PDB file of C-alpha atoms in Angstrom:
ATOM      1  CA  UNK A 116     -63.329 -28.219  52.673  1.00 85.00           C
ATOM      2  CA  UNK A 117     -65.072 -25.101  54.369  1.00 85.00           C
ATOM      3  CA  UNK A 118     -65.267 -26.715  57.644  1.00 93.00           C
ATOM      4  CA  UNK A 119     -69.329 -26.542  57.793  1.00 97.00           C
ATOM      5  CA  UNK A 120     -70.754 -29.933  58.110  1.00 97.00           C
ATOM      6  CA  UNK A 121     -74.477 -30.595  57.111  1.00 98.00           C
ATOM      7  CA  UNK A 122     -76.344 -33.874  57.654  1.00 97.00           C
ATOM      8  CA  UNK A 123     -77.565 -35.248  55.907  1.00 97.00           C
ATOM      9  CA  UNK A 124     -76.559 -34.707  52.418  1.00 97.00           C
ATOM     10  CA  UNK A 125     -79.720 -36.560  50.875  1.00 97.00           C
ATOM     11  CA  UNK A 126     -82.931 -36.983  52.251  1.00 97.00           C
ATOM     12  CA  UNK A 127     -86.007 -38.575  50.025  1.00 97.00           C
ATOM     13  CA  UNK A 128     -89.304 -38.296  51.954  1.00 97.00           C
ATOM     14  CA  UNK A 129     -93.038 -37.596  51.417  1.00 97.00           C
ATOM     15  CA  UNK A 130     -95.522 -35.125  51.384  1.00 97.00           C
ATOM     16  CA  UNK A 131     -96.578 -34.070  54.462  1.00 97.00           C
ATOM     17  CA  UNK A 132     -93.637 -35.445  56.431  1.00 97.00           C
ATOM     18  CA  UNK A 133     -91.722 -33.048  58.787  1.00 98.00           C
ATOM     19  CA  UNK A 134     -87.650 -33.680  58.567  1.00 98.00           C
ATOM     20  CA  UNK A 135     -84.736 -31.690  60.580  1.00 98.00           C
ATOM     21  CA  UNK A 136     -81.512 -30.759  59.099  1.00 98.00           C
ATOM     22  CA  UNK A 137     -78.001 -30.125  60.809  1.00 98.00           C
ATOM     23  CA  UNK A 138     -75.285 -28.244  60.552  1.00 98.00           C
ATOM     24  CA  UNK A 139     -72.210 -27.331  62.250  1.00 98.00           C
ATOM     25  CA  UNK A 140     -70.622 -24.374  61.677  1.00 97.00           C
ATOM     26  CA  UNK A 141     -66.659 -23.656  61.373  1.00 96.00           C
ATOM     27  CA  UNK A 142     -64.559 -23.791  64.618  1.00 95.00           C
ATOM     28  CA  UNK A 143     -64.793 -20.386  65.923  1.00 93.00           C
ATOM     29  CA  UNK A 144     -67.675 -18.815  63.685  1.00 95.00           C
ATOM     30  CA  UNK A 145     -70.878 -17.282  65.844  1.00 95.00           C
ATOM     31  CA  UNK A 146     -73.527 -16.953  63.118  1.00 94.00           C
ATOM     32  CA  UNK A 147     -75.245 -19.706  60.991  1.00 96.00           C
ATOM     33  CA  UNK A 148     -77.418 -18.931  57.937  1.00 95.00           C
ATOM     34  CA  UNK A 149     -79.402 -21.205  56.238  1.00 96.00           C
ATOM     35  CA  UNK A 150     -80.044 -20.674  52.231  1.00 95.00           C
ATOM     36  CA  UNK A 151     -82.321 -22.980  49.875  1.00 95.00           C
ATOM     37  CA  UNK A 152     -81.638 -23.173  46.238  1.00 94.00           C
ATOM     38  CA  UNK A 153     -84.337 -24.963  44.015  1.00 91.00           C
ATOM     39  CA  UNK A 154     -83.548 -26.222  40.702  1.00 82.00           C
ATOM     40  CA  UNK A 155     -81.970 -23.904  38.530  1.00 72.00           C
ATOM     41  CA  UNK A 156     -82.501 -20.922  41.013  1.00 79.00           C
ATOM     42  CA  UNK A 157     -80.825 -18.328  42.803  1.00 84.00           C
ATOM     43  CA  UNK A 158     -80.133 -18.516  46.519  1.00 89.00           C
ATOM     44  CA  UNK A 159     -82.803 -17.803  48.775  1.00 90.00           C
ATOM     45  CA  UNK A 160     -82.180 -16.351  52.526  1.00 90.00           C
ATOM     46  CA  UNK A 161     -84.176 -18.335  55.068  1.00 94.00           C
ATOM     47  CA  UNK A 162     -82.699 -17.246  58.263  1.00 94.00           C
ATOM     48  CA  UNK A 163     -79.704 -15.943  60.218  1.00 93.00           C
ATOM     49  CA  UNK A 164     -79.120 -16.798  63.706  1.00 95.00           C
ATOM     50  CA  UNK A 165     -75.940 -15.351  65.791  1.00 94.00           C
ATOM     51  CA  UNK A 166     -74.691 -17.109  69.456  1.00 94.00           C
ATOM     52  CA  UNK A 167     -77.888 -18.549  69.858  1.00 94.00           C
ATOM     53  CA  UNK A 168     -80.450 -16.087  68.720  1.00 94.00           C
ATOM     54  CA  UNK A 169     -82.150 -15.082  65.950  1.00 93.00           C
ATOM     55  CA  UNK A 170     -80.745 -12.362  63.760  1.00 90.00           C
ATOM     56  CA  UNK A 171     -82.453 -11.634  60.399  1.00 88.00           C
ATOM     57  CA  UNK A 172     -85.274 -13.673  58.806  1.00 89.00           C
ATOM     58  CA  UNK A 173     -85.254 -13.952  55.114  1.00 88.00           C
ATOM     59  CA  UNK A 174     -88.410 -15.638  53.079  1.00 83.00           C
ATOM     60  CA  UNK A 175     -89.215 -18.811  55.520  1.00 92.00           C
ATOM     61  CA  UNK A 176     -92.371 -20.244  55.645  1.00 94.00           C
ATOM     62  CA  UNK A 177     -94.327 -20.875  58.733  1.00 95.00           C
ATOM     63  CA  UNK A 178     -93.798 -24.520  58.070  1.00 97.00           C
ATOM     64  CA  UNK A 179     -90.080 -24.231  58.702  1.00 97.00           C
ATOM     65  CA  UNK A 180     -88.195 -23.390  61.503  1.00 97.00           C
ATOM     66  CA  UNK A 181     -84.884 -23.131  63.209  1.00 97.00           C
ATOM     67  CA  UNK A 182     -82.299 -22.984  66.109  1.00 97.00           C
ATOM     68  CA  UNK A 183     -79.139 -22.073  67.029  1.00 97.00           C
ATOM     69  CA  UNK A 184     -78.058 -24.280  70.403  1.00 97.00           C
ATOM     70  CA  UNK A 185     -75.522 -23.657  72.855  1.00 96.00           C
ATOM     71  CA  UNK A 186     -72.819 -25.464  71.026  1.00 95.00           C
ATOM     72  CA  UNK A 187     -73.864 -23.555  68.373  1.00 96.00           C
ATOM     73  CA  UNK A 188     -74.575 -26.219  65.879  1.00 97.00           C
ATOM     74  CA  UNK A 189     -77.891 -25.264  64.012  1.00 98.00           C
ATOM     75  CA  UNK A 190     -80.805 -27.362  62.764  1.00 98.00           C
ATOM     76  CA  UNK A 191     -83.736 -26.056  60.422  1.00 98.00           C
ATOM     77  CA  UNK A 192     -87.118 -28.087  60.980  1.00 98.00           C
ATOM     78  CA  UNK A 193     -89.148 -28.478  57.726  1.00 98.00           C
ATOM     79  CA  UNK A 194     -92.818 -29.446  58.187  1.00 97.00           C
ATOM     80  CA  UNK A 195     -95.870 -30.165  56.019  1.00 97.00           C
ATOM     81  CA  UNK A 196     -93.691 -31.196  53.556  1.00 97.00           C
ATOM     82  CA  UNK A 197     -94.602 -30.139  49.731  1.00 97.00           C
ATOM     83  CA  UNK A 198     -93.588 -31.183  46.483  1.00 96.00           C
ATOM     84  CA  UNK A 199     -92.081 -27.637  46.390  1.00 94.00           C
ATOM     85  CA  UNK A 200     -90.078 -27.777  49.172  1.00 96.00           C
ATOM     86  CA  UNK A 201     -87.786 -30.094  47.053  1.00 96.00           C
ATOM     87  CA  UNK A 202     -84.587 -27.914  47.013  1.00 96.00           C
ATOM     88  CA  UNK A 203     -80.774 -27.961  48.107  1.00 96.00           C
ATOM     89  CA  UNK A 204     -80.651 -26.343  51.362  1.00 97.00           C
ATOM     90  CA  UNK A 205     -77.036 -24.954  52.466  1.00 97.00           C
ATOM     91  CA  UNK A 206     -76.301 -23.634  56.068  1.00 97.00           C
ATOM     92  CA  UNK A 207     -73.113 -20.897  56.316  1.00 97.00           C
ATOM     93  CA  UNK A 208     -71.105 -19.602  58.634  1.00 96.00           C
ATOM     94  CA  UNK A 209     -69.406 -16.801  59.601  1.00 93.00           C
ATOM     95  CA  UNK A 210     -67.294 -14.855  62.274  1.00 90.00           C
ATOM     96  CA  UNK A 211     -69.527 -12.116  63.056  1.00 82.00           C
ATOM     97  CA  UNK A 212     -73.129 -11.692  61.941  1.00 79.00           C
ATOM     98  CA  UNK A 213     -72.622  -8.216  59.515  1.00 79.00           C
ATOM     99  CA  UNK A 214     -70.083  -9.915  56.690  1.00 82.00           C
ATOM    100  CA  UNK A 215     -70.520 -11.285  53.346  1.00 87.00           C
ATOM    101  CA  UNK A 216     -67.681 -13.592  53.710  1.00 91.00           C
ATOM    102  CA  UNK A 217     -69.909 -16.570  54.666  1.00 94.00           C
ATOM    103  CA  UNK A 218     -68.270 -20.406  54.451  1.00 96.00           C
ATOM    104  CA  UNK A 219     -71.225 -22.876  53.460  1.00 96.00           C
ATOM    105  CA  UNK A 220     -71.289 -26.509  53.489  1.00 97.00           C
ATOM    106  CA  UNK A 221     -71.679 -28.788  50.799  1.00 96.00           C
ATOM    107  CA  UNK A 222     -75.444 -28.640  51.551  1.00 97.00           C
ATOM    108  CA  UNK A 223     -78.828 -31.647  52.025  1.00 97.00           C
ATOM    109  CA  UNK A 224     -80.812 -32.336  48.875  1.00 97.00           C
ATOM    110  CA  UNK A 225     -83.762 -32.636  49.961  1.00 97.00           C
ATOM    111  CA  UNK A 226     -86.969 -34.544  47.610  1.00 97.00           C
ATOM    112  CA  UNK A 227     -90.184 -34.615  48.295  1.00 97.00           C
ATOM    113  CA  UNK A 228     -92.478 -37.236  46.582  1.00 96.00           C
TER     114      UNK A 228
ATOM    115  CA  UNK B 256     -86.213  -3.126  46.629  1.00 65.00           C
ATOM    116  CA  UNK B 257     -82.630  -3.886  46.315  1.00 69.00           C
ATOM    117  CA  UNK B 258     -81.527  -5.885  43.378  1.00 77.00           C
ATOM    118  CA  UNK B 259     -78.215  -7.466  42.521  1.00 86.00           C
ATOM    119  CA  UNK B 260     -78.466  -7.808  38.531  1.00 91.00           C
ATOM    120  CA  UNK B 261     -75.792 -10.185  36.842  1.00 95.00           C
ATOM    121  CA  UNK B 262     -74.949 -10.417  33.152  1.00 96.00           C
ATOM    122  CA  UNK B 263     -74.609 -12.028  31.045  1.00 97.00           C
ATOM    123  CA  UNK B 264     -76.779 -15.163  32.825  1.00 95.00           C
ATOM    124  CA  UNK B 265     -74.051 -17.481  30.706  1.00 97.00           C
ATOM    125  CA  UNK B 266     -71.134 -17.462  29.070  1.00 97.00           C
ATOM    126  CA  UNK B 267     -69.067 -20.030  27.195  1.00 97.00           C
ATOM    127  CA  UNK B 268     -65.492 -19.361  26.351  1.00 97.00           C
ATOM    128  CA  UNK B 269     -62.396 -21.295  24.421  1.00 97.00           C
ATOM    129  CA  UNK B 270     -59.329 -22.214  27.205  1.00 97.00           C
ATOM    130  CA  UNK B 271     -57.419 -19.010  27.349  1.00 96.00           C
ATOM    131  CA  UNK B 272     -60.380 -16.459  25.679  1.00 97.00           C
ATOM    132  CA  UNK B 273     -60.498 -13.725  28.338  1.00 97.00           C
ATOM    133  CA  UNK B 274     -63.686 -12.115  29.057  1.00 97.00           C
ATOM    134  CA  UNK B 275     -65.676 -10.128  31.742  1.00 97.00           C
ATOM    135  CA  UNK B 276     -68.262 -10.703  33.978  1.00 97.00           C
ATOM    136  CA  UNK B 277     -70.707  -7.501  35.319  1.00 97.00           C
ATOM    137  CA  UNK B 278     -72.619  -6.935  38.296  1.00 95.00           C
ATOM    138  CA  UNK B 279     -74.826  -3.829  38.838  1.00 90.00           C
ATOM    139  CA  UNK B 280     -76.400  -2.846  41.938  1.00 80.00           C
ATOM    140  CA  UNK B 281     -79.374  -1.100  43.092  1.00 75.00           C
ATOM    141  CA  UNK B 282     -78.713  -1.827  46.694  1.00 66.00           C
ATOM    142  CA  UNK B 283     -78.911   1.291  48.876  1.00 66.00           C
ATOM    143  CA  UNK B 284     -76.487   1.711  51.690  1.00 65.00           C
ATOM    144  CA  UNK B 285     -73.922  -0.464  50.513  1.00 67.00           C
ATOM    145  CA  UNK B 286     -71.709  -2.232  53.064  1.00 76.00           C
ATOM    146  CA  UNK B 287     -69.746  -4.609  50.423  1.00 85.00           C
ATOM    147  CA  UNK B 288     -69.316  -6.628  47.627  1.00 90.00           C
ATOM    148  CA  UNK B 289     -68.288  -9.979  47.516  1.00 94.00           C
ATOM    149  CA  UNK B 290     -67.381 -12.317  44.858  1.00 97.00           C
ATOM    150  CA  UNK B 291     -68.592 -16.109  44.872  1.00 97.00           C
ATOM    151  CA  UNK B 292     -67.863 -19.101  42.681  1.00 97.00           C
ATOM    152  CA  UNK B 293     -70.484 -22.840  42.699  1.00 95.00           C
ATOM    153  CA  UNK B 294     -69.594 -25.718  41.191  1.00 95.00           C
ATOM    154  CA  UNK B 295     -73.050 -27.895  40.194  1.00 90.00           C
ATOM    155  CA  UNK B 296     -74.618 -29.405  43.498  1.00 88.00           C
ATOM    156  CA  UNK B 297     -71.916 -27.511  45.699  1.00 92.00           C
ATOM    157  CA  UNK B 298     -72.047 -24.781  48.213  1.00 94.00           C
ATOM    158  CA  UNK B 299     -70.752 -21.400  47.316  1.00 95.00           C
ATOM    159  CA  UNK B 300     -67.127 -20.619  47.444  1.00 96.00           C
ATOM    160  CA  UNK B 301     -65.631 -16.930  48.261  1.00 95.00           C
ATOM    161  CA  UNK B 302     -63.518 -15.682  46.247  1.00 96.00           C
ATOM    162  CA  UNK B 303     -63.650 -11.571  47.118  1.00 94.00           C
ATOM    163  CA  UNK B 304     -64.483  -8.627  49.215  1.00 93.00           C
ATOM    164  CA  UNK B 305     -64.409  -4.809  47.686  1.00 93.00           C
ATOM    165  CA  UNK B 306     -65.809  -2.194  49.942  1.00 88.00           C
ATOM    166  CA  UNK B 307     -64.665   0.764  47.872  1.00 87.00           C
ATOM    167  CA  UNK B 308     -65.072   2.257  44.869  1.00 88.00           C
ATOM    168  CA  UNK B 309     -61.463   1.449  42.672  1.00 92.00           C
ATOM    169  CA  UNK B 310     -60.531  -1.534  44.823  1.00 94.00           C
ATOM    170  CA  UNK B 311     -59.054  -4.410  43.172  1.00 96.00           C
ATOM    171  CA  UNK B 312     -58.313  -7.816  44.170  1.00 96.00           C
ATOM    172  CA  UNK B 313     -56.809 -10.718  42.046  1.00 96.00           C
ATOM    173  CA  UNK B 314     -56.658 -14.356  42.800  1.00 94.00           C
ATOM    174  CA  UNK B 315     -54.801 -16.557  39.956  1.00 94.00           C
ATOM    175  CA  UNK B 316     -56.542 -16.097  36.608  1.00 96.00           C
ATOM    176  CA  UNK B 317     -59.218 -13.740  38.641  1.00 97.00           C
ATOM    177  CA  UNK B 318     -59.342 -10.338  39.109  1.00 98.00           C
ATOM    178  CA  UNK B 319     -62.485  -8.285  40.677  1.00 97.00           C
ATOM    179  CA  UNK B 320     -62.858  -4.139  40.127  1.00 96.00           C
ATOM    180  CA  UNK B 321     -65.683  -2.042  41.707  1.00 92.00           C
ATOM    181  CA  UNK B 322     -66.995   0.634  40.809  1.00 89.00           C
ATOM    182  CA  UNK B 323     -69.875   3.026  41.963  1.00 83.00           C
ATOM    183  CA  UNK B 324     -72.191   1.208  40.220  1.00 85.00           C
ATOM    184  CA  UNK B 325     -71.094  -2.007  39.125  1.00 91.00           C
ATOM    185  CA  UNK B 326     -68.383  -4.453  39.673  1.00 94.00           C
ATOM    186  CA  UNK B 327     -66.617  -6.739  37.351  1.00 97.00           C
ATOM    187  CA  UNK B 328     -64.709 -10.240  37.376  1.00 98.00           C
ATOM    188  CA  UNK B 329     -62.131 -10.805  35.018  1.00 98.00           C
ATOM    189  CA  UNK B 330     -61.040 -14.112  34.014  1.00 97.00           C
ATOM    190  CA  UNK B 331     -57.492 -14.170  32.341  1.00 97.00           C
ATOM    191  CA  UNK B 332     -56.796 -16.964  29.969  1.00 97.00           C
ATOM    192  CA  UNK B 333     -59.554 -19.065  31.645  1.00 97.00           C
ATOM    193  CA  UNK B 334     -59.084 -22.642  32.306  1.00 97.00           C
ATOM    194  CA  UNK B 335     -62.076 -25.288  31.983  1.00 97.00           C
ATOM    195  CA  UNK B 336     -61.493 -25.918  35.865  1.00 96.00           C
ATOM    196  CA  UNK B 337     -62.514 -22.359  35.600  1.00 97.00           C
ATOM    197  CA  UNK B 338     -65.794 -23.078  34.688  1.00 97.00           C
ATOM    198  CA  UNK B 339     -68.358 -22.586  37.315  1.00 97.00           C
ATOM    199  CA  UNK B 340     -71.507 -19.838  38.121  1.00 96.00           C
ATOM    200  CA  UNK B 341     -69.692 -16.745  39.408  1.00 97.00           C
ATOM    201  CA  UNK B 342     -72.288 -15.069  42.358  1.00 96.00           C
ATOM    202  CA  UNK B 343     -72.347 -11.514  43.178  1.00 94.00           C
ATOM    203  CA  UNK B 344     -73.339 -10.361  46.716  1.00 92.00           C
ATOM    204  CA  UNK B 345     -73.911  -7.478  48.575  1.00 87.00           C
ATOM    205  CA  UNK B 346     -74.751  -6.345  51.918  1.00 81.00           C
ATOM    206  CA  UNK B 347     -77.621  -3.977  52.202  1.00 73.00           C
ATOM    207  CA  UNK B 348     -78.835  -2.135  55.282  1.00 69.00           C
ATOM    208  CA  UNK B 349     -82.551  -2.482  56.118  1.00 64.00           C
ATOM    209  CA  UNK B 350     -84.321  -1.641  58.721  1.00 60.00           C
ATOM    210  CA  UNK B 351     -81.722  -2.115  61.140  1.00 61.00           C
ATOM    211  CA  UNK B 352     -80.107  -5.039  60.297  1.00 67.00           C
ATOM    212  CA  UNK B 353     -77.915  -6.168  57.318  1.00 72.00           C
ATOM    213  CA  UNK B 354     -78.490  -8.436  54.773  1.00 77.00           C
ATOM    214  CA  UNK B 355     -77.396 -10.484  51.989  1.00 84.00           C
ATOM    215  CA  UNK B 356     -78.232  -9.942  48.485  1.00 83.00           C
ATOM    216  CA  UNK B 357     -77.486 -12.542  46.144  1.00 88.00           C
ATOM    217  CA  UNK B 358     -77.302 -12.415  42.502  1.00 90.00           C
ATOM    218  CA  UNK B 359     -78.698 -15.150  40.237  1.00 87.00           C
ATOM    219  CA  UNK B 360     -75.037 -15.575  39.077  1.00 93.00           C
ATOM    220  CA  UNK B 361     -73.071 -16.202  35.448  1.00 96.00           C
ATOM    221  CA  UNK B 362     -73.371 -19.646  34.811  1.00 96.00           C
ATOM    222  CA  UNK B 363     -69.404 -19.817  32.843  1.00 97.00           C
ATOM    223  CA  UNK B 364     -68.314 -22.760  30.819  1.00 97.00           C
ATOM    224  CA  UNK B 365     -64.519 -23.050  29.496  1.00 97.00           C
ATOM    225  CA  UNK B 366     -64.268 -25.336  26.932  1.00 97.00           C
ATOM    226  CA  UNK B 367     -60.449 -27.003  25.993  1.00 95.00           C
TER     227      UNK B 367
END
């Protein structure tokens, strides 16, 4: 167990639909990332945020978006929903926002139909 | 661009065949290497950080070595619990602010 939650873990909607995933990072860490991995592929950088704001941006559409709150639990908005948007999506966290030792949750499967 | 290039892309081994695992880099500025392992439908798992060149870090039947250009993962006597895809990452400086670079991994199968 890493210690990041994400919710949920599955998610089956349509096209066009607009969904929000959570996570909450490990007790202590600052910085959230959020990754997607399609079938078969690599991982893909979305977005980094650290105490609240926005750090680095990977390749996110304009249809997504996310935030870092207060508590500093994250969620990642996904709108317009397409077909290829189907993907796991995994958030991370970290102490500090310039380390490659990230701890990542067990991730939301997302499917669009 | 900066490119994290793993090979080979799979790998099947007998329980206890030892073998190597390579990733080269083209990332400039290099901040760090890190070792990952992903079980099917799981997130990634870290396994190691080398930040210099000759650096060596072991972890049961694991052991990573960097180099200048590449780094390698050794699997001693390899398990099937062993089998996973092994993810190499790197930290590259651009434009101001670090990243992650993420190879597509060595998808490893140990067979009893």
């Amino acid at each position: 167990d890493s210690g990041v939650t994400q919710t949920p873990k599955h998610l089956i909607t349509a096209t066009g639909q607009r969904v929000t995933l959570r996570c909450s990072p490990r007790s202590g860490d600052l910085s959230v990332y959020w990754y997607q991995q399609s079938l078969d592929q690599g991982l893909q950088f979305l977005i980094q945020y650290y105490n609240g704001e926005e750090r680095a941006k990977g390749n996110i559409l304009e249809r997504f978006s996310a935030q870092q709150f207060p508590d500093l639990h994250s969620e990642l908005n996904l709108s317009s929903l397409e077909l290829g948007d189907s993907a796991l999506y995994f958030c991370a966290s970290s102490v500090t926002s310039n380390t490659g030792e990230l701890f990542f949750g067990e991730g939301s499967r997302l499917t669009v139909l | 661009e900066d490119q994290v290039t793993q090979s080979p892309e799979a790998l099947r081994l007998q329980e206890g065949e030892s073998s190597s695992l390579n990733c080269s880099y083209t990332v400039s500025g290099l901040r760090g290497l890190f070792w990952y392992r992903q079980d099917p439908g799981k997130g990634p798992e870290f396994l190691f950080t080398l930040y210099s060149a000759g650096e060596e870090k072991e972890k049961e039947r694991l052991k990573a070595t960097l180099t200048k250009k590449e780094s390698f993962l050794h699997i001693t006597a390899p398990k099937p619990e062993d089998s996973a895809t092994y993810l190499c990452v790197q930290i590259a400086v651009n434009t101001g602010f670090q990243k992650l670079v993420f190879g597509t991994g060595t998808r490893l199968l140990v067979s009893p």
